[in-house]
Short mmCIF file of C-alpha atoms and ligand atoms in Angstrom, two decimals:
data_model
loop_
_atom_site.label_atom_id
_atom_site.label_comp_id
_atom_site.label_asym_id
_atom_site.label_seq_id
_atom_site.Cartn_x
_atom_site.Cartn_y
_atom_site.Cartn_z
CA UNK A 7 198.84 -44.35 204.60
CA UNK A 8 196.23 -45.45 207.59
CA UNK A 9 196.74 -47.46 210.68
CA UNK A 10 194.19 -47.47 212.98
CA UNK A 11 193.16 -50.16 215.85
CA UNK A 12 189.43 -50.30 217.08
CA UNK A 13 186.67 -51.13 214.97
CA UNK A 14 185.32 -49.10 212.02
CA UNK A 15 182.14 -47.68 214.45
CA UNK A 16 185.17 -46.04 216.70
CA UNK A 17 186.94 -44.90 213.60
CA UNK A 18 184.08 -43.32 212.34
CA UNK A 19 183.24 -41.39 215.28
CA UNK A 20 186.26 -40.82 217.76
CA UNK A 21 186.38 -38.92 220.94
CA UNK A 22 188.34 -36.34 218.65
CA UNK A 23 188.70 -35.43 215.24
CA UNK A 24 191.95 -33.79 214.28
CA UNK A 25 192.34 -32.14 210.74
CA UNK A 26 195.88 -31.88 209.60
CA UNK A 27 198.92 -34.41 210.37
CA UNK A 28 201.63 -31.90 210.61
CA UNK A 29 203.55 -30.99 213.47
CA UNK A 30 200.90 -29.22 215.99
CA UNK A 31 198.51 -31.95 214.90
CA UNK A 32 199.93 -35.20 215.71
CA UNK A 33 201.38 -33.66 218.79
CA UNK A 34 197.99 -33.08 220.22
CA UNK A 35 196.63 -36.31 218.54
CA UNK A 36 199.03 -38.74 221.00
CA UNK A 37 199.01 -36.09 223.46
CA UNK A 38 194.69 -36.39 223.66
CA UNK A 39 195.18 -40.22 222.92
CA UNK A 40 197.37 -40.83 226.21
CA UNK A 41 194.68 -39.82 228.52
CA UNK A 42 192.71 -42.19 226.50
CA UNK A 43 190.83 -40.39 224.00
CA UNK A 44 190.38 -42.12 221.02
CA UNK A 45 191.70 -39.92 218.28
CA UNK A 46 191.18 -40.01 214.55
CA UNK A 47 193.48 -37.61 212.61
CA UNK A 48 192.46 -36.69 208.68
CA UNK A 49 195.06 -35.15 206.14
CA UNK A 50 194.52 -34.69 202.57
CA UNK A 51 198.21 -35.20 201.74
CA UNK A 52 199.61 -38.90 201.16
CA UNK A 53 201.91 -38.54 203.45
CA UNK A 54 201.97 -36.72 206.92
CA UNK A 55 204.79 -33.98 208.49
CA UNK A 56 205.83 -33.03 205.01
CA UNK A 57 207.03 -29.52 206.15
CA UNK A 58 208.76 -31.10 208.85
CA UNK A 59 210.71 -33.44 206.60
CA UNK A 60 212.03 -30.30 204.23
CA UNK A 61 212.57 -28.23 207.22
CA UNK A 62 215.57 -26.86 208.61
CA UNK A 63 218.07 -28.01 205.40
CA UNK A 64 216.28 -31.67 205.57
CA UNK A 65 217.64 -31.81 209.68
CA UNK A 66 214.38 -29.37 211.42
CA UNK A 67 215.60 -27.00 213.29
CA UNK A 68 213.03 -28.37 215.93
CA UNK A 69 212.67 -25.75 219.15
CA UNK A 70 215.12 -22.92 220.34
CA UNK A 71 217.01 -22.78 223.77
CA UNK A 72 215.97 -19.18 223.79
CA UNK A 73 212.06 -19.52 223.83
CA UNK A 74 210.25 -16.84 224.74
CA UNK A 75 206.65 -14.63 223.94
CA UNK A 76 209.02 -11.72 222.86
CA UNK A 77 209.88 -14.22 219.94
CA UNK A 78 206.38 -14.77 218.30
CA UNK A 79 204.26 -12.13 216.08
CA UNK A 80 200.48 -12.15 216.61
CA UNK A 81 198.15 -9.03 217.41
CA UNK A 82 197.93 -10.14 220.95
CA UNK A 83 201.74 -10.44 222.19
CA UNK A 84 200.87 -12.26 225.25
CA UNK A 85 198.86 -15.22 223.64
CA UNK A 86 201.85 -17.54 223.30
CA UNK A 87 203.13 -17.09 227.14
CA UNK A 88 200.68 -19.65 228.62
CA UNK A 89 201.10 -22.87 226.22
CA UNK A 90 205.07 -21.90 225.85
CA UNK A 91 205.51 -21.76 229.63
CA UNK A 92 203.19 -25.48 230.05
CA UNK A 93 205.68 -27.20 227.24
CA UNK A 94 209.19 -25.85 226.75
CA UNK A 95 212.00 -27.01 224.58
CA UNK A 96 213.23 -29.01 227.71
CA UNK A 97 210.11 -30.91 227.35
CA UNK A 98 211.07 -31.62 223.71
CA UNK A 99 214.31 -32.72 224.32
CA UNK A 100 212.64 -35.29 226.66
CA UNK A 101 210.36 -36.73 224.29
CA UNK A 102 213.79 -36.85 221.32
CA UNK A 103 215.75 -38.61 224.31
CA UNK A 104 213.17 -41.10 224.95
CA UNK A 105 213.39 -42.20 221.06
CA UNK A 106 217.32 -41.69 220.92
CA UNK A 107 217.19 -39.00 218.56
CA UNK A 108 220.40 -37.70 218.17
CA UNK A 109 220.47 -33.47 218.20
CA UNK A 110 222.89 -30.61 218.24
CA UNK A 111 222.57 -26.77 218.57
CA UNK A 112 224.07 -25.04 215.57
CA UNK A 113 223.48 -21.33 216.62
CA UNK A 114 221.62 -18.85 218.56
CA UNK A 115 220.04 -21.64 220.27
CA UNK A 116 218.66 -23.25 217.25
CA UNK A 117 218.95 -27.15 217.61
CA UNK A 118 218.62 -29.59 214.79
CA UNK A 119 218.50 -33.42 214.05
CA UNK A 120 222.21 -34.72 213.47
CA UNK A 121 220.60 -37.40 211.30
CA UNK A 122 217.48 -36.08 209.35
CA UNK A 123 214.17 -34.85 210.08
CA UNK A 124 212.59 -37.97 209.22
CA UNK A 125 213.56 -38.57 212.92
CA UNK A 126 211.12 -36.31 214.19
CA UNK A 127 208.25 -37.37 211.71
CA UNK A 128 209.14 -41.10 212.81
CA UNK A 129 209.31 -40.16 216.77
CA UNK A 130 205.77 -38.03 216.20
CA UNK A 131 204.10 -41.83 214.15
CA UNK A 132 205.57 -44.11 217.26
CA UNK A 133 203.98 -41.66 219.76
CA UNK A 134 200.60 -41.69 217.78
CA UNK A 135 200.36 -45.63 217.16
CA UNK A 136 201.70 -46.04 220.92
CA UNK A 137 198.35 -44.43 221.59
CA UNK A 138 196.29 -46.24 219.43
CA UNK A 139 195.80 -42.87 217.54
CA UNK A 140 194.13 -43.82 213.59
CA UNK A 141 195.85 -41.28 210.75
CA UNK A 142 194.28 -41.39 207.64
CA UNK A 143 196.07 -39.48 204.72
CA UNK A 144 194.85 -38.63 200.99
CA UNK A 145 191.06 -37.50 202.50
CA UNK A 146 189.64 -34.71 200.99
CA UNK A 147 187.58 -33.21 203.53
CA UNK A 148 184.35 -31.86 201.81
CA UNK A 149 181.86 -30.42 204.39
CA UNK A 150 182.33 -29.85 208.19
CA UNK A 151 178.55 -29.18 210.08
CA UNK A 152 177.68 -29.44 213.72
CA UNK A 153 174.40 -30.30 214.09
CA UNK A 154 175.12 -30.94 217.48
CA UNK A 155 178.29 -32.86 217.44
CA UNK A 156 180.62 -32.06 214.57
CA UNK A 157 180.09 -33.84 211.34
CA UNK A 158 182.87 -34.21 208.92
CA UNK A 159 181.88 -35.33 205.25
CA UNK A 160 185.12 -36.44 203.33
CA UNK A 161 186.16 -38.66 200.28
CA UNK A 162 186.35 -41.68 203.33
CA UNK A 163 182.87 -41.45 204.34
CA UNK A 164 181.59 -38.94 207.27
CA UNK A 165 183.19 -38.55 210.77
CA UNK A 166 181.12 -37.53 213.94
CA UNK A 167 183.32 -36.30 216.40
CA UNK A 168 182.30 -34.42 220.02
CA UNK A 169 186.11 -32.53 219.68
CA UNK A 170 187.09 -30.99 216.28
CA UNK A 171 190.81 -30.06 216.24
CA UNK A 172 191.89 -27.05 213.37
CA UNK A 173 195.34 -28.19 212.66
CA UNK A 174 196.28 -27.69 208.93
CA UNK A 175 199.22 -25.02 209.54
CA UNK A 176 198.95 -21.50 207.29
CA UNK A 177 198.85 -20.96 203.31
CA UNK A 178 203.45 -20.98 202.78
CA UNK A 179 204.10 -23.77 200.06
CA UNK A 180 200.88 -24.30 198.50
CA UNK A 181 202.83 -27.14 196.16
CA UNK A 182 202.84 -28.91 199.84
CA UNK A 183 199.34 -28.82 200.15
CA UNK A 184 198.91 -25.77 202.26
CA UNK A 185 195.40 -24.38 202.26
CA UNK A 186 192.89 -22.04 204.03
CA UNK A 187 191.01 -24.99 205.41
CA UNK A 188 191.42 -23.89 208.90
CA UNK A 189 190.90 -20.53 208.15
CA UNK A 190 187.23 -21.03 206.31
CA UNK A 191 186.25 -23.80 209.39
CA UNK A 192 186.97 -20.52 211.57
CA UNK A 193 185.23 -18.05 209.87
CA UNK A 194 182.02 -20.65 209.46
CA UNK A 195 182.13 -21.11 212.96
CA UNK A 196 182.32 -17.30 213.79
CA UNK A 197 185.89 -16.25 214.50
CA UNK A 198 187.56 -14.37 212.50
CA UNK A 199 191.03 -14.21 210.95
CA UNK A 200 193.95 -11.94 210.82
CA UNK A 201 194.84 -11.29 206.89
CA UNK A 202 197.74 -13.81 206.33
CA UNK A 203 200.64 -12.84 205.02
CA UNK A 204 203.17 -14.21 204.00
CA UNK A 205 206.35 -14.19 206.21
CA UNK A 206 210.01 -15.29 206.84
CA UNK A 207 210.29 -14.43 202.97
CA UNK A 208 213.08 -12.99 200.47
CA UNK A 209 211.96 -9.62 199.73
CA UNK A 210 211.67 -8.28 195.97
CA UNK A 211 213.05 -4.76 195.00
CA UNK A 212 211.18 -2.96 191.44
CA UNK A 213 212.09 0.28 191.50
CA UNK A 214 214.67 1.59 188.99
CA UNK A 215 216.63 3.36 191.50
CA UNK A 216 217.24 0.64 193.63
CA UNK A 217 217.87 -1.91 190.72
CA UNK A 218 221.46 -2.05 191.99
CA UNK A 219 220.66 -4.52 194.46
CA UNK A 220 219.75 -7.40 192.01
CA UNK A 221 222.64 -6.48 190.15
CA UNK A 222 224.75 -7.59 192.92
CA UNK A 223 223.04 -11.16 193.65
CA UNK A 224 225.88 -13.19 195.24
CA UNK A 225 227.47 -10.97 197.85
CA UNK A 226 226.44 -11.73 201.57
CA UNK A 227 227.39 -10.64 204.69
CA UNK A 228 226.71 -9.50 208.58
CA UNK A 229 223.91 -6.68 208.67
CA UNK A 230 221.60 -5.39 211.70
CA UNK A 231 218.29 -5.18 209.34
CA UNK A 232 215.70 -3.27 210.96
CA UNK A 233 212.05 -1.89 210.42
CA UNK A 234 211.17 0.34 213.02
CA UNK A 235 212.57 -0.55 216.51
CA UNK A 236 212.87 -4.35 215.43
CA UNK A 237 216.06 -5.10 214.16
CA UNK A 238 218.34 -8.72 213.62
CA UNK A 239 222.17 -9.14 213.41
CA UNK A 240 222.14 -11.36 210.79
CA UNK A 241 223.94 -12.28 207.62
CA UNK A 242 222.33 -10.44 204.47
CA UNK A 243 222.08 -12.02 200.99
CA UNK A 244 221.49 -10.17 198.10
CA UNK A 245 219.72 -12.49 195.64
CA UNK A 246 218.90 -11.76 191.51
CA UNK A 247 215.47 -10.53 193.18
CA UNK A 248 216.61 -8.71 195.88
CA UNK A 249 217.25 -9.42 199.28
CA UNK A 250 216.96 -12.29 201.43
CA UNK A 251 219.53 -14.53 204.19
CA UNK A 252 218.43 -14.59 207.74
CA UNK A 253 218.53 -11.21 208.73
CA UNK A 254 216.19 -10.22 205.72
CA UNK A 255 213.74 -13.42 206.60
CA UNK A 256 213.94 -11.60 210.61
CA UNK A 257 212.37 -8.43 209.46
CA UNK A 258 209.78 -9.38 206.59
CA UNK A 259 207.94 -10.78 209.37
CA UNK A 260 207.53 -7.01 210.77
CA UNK A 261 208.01 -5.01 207.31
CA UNK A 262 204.69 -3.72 206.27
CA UNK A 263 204.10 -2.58 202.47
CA UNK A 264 205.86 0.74 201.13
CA UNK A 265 208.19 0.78 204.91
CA UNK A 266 211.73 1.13 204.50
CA UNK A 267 214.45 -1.90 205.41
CA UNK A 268 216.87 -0.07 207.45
CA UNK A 269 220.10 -1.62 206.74
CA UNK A 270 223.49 -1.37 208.58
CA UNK A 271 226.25 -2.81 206.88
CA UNK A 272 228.98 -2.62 209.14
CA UNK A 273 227.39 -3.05 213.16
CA UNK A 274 228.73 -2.25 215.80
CA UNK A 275 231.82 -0.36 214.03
CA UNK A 276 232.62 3.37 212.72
CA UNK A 277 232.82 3.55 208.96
CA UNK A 278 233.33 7.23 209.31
CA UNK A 279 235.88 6.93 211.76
CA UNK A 280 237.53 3.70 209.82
CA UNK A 281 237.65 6.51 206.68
CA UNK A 282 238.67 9.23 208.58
CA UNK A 283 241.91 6.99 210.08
CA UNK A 284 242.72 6.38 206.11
CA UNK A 285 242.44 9.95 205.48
CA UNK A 286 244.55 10.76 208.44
CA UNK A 287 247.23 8.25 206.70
CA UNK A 288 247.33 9.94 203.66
CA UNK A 289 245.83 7.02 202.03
CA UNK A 290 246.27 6.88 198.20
CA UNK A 291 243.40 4.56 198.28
CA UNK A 292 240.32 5.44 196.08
CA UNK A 293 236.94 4.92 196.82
CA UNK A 294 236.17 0.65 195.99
CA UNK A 295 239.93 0.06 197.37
CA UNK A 296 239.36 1.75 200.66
CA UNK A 297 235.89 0.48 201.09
CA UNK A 298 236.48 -3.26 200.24
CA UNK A 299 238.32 -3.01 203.88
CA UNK A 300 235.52 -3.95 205.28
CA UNK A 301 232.79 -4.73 203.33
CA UNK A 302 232.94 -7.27 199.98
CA UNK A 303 234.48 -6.01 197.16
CA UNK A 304 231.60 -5.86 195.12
CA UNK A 305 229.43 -4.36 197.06
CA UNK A 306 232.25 -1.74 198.05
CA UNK A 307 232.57 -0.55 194.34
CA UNK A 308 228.42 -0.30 193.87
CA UNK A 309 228.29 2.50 197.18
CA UNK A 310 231.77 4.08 196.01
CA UNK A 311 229.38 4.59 192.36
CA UNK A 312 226.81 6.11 194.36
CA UNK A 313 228.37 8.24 196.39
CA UNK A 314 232.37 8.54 197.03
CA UNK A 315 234.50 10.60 194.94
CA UNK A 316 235.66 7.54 193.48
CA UNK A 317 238.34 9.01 191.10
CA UNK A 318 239.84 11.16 193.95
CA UNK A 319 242.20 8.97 197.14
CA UNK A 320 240.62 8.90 200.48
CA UNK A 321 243.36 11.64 201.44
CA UNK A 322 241.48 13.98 198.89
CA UNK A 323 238.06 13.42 200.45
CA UNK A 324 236.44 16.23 202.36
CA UNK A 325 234.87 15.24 205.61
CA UNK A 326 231.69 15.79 204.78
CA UNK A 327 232.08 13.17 202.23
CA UNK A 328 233.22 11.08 204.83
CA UNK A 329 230.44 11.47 207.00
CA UNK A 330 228.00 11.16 204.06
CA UNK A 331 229.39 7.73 203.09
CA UNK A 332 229.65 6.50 206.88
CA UNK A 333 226.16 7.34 207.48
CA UNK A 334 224.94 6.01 204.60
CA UNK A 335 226.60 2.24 204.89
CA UNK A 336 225.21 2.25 208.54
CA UNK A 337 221.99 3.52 207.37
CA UNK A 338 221.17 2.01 204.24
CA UNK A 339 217.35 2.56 203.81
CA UNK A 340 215.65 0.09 200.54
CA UNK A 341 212.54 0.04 199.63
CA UNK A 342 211.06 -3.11 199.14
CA UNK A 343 208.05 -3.40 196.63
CA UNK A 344 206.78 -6.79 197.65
CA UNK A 345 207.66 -10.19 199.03
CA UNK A 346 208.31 -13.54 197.09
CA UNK A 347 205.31 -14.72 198.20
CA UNK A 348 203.94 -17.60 199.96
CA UNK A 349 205.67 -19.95 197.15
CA UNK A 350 208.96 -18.84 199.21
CA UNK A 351 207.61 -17.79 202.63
CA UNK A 352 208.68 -20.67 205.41
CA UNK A 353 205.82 -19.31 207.37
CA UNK A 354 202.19 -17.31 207.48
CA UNK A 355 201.70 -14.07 209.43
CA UNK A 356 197.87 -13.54 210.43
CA UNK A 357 195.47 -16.32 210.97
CA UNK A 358 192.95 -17.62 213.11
CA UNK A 359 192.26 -14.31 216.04
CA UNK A 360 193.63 -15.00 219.04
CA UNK A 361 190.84 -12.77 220.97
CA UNK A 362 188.18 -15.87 220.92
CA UNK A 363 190.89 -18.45 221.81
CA UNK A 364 191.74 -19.74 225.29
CA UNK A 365 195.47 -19.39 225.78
CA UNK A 366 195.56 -22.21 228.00
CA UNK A 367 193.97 -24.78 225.89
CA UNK A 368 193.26 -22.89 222.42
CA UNK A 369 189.47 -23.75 222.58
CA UNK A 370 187.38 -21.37 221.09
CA UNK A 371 185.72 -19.70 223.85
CA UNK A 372 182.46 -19.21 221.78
CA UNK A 373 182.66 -22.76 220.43
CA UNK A 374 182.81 -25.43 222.70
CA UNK A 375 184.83 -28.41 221.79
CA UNK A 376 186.41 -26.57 218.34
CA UNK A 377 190.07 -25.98 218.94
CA UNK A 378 192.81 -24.32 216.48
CA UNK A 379 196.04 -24.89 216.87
CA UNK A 380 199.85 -24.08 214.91
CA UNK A 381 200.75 -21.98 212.19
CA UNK A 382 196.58 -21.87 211.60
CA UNK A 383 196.66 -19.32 215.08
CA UNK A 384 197.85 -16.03 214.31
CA UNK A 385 200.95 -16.36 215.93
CA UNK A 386 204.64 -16.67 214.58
CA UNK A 387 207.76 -17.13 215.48
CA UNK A 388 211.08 -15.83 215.02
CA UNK A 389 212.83 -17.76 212.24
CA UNK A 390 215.09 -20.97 214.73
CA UNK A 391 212.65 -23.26 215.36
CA UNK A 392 210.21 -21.14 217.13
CA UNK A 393 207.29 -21.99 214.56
CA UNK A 394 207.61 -25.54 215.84
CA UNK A 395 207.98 -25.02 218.85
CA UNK A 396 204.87 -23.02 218.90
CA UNK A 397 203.51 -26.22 217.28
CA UNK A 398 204.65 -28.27 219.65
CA UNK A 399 203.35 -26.17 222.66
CA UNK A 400 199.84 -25.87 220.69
CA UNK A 401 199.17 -28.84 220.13
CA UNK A 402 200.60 -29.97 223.77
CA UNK A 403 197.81 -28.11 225.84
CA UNK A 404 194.83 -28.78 223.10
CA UNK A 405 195.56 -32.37 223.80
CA UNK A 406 196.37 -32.31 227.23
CA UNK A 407 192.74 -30.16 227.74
CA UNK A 408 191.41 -32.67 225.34
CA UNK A 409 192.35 -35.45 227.38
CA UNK A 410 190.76 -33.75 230.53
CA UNK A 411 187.49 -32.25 228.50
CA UNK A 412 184.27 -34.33 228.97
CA UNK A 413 184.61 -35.51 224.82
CA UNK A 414 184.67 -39.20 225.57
C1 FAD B 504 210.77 -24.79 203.74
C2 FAD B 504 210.36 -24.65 205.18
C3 FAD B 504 211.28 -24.85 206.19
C4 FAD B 504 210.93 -24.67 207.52
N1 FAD B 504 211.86 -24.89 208.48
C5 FAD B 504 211.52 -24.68 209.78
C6 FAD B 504 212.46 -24.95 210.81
O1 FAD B 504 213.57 -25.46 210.57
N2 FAD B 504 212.09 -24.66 212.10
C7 FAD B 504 210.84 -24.17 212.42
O2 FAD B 504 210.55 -23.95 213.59
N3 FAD B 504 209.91 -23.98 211.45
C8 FAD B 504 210.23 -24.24 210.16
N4 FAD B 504 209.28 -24.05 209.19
C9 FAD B 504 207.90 -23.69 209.61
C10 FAD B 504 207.18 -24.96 210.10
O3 FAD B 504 207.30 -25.95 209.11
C11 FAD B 504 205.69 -24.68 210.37
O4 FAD B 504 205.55 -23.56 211.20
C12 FAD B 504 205.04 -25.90 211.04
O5 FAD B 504 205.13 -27.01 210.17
C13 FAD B 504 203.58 -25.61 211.36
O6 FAD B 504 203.02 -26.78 211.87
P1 FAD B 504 201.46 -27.07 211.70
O7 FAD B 504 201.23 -28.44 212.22
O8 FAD B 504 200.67 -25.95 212.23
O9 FAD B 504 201.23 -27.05 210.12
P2 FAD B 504 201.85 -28.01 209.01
O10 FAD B 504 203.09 -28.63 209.49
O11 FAD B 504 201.88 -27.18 207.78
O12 FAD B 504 200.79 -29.18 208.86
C14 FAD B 504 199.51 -28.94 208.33
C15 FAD B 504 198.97 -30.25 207.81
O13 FAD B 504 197.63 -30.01 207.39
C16 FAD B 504 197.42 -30.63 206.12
N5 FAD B 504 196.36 -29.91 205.43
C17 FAD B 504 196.42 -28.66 204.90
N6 FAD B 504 195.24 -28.36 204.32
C18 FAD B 504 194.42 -29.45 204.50
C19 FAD B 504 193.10 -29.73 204.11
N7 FAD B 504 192.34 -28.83 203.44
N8 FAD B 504 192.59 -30.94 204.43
C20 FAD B 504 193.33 -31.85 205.11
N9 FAD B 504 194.59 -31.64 205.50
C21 FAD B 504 195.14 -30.43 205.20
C22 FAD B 504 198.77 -30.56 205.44
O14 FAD B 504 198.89 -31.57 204.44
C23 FAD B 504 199.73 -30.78 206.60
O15 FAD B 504 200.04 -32.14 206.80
C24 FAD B 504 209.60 -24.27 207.85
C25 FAD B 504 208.66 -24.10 206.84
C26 FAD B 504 209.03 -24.29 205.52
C27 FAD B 504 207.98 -24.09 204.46
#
């Protein structure tokens, strides 16, 4: 795909080159190309916004009502304050209104597409040809120099650019054409990166004792996971690898190798006190019986294996017992050996260091003129649409700052 207006001189060396025609991309591409930069955007894919289109179910779950810094992982916690606070999901909505996208807020603020997230990718191509922006797609970008402006060397002929925007997200779903572009551009140009990782992933369990948990792929249900102080009231799914569901996808963005997953299977009640009451009524009950109460029946007979008397009624049970089996369902500690990778991961940890970016305008501060922006910036968000929001609100100020700088 290419549309472009200008002549090939101005294609060839634009106010501002932007790799990457994802979400944090084209938004500063229109957003730079409204204050009248002309913008030239490169992507080696054939066609832009793929993760957008997959996203969210096929419907992008596009922002979050509930955006805030708290939300977002990166080893400098305040980095994402400045450019969430200058474009908020508000903002968003605007832009969605102003193309009639229909929307709706499933939960915890999360808001989707009725339709499909084609919408967005369509509302993101209007917004770049309604200001003149050129994307060209399927260019392999081969060489990036800067003898004094930046020179780009790709399978379309060179670009010469006085702006040079990073935008080509993190390394989840390499079959999508993720790479480490934007990381090696970095690290050429002197910053350096934050080990990515992959995150927002399934979890994998290999250790014999805790084979259990494959063997009961299927069952789901309400958890608090946790890691530490961080913890998500989620549903839990146990999967033929191990765990995953939202809750799980929370916390592997905090777990760190050979930690624990804290696991509460019943928040905010009293197991003990739930088996005491049974004991109390004389229950005849044995161990799966009285435990599939509250938790699914499957699950209930696996812990009554491990650890209840299960041939003996509830009435039988010594308290101990009962204390011993309440404490354990509301502290369920697994040990997770790995992750599934960034085959599975809907998002990278790590990435370009925030500590030589502006927060206002994500400039390099020891690079003038190369920006990063999106999923390539080592921050990330809380699974709900806070990864593209954080897009969004990249992208925003790079091309608003852009569209101020003196690159034309
Ligand atoms: C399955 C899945 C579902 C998701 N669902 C949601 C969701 O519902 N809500 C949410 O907030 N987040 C979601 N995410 C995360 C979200 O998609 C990303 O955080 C977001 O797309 C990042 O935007 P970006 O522009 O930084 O990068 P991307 O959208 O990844 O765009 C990067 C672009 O750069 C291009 N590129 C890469 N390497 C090169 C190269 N070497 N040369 C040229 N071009 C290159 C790519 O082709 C791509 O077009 C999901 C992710 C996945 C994988």
């Amino acid at each position: 795909m290419a549309f472009h207006t200008g002549g090939e001189a101005s294609r060839r060396s634009p106010d501002v080159l932007i790799i990457g025609a994802g979400a944090a991309g084209l938004m500063a591409a229109f957003t730079a190309a409204r204050r009248g930069r002309r913008v030239v955007v490169l992507d080696h894919a054939p066609e832009v916004g793929r993760k957008i289109l997959i996203s969210g179910g096929g419907r992008c779950n596009f922002t979050n009502t509930e955006m805030r810094a708290e939300r977002f992982i990166s080893q400098n916690r305040h980095f994402a304050r400045s450019a969430l606070s200058r474009y908020t999901p508000s903002q968003f909505l605007e832009l969605l209104a102003a193309h009639k996208i229909p929307w709706h807020e499933k939960k915890l603020g999360q808001l989707f597409c009725d339709n499909s997230a084609r919408d967005i990718v369509q509302m993101l191509l209007a917004e770049c040809a309604a200001a003149h922006v050129t994307i060209l797609t399927d260019v392999r970008i081969t060489e990036v120099t800067k003898p004094q402006d930046f020179r780009v060397q790709t399978s379309a002929g060179t670009f010469t650019s006085k702006a040079l925007v990073l935008a080509t997200g993190g390394l989840s779903i390499p079959k999508l054409g993720a790479t480490s572009f934007s990381y090696n551009i970095a690290r050429y140009f002197g910053l350096s990166v934050i080990s990515p990782e992959p995150a927002l992933v399934p979890l994998v369990f290999g250790k014999p004792e805790e084979s259990w948990v494959q063997s009961l792929a299927g069952v789901s249900l309400p958890v608090r996971a946790s890691c530490g102080k961080t913890g998500f009231d989620e549903a839990l799914l146990f999967t033929h690898r191990g765990l995953s569901g939202p809750a799980l996808l929370q916390i592997s963005s905090y777990w760190e190798a050979n930690q624990p997953v804290r696991i509460d299977l019943l928040p905010g009640q009293d197991m003990t006190a739930h088996l005491a009451a049974l004991k109390k009524a004389k229950s005849q009950m044995k161990g799966p019986a009285a435990l599939s109460r509250w938790l699914p029946h499957r699950l209930a007979q696996e812990l009554a294996r491990q650890s209840a008397p299960e041939e003996r009624p509830v009435v039988e049970w010594s308290d101990r017992t009962l204390r011993a089996l309440g404490e354990r369902i509301h502290r369920l500690d697994l040990h997770p050996t790995g992750t599934e990778g960034f085959a599975k991961a809907e998002v990278t940890r790590g990435g370009v260091d925030t500590r030589k970016l502006s927060s206002k305008t994500m400039e390099a501060q020891t690079v003038p003129n190369l920006y990063v922006i999106g999923e390539a910036v080592d921050v990330t968000g809380w699974l709900g649409g806070y990864n593209f929001h954080w897009a969004w609100a990249s992208g925003y100020v790079a091309g608003e700052a852009l569209g101020e700088s003196a690159a034309a």
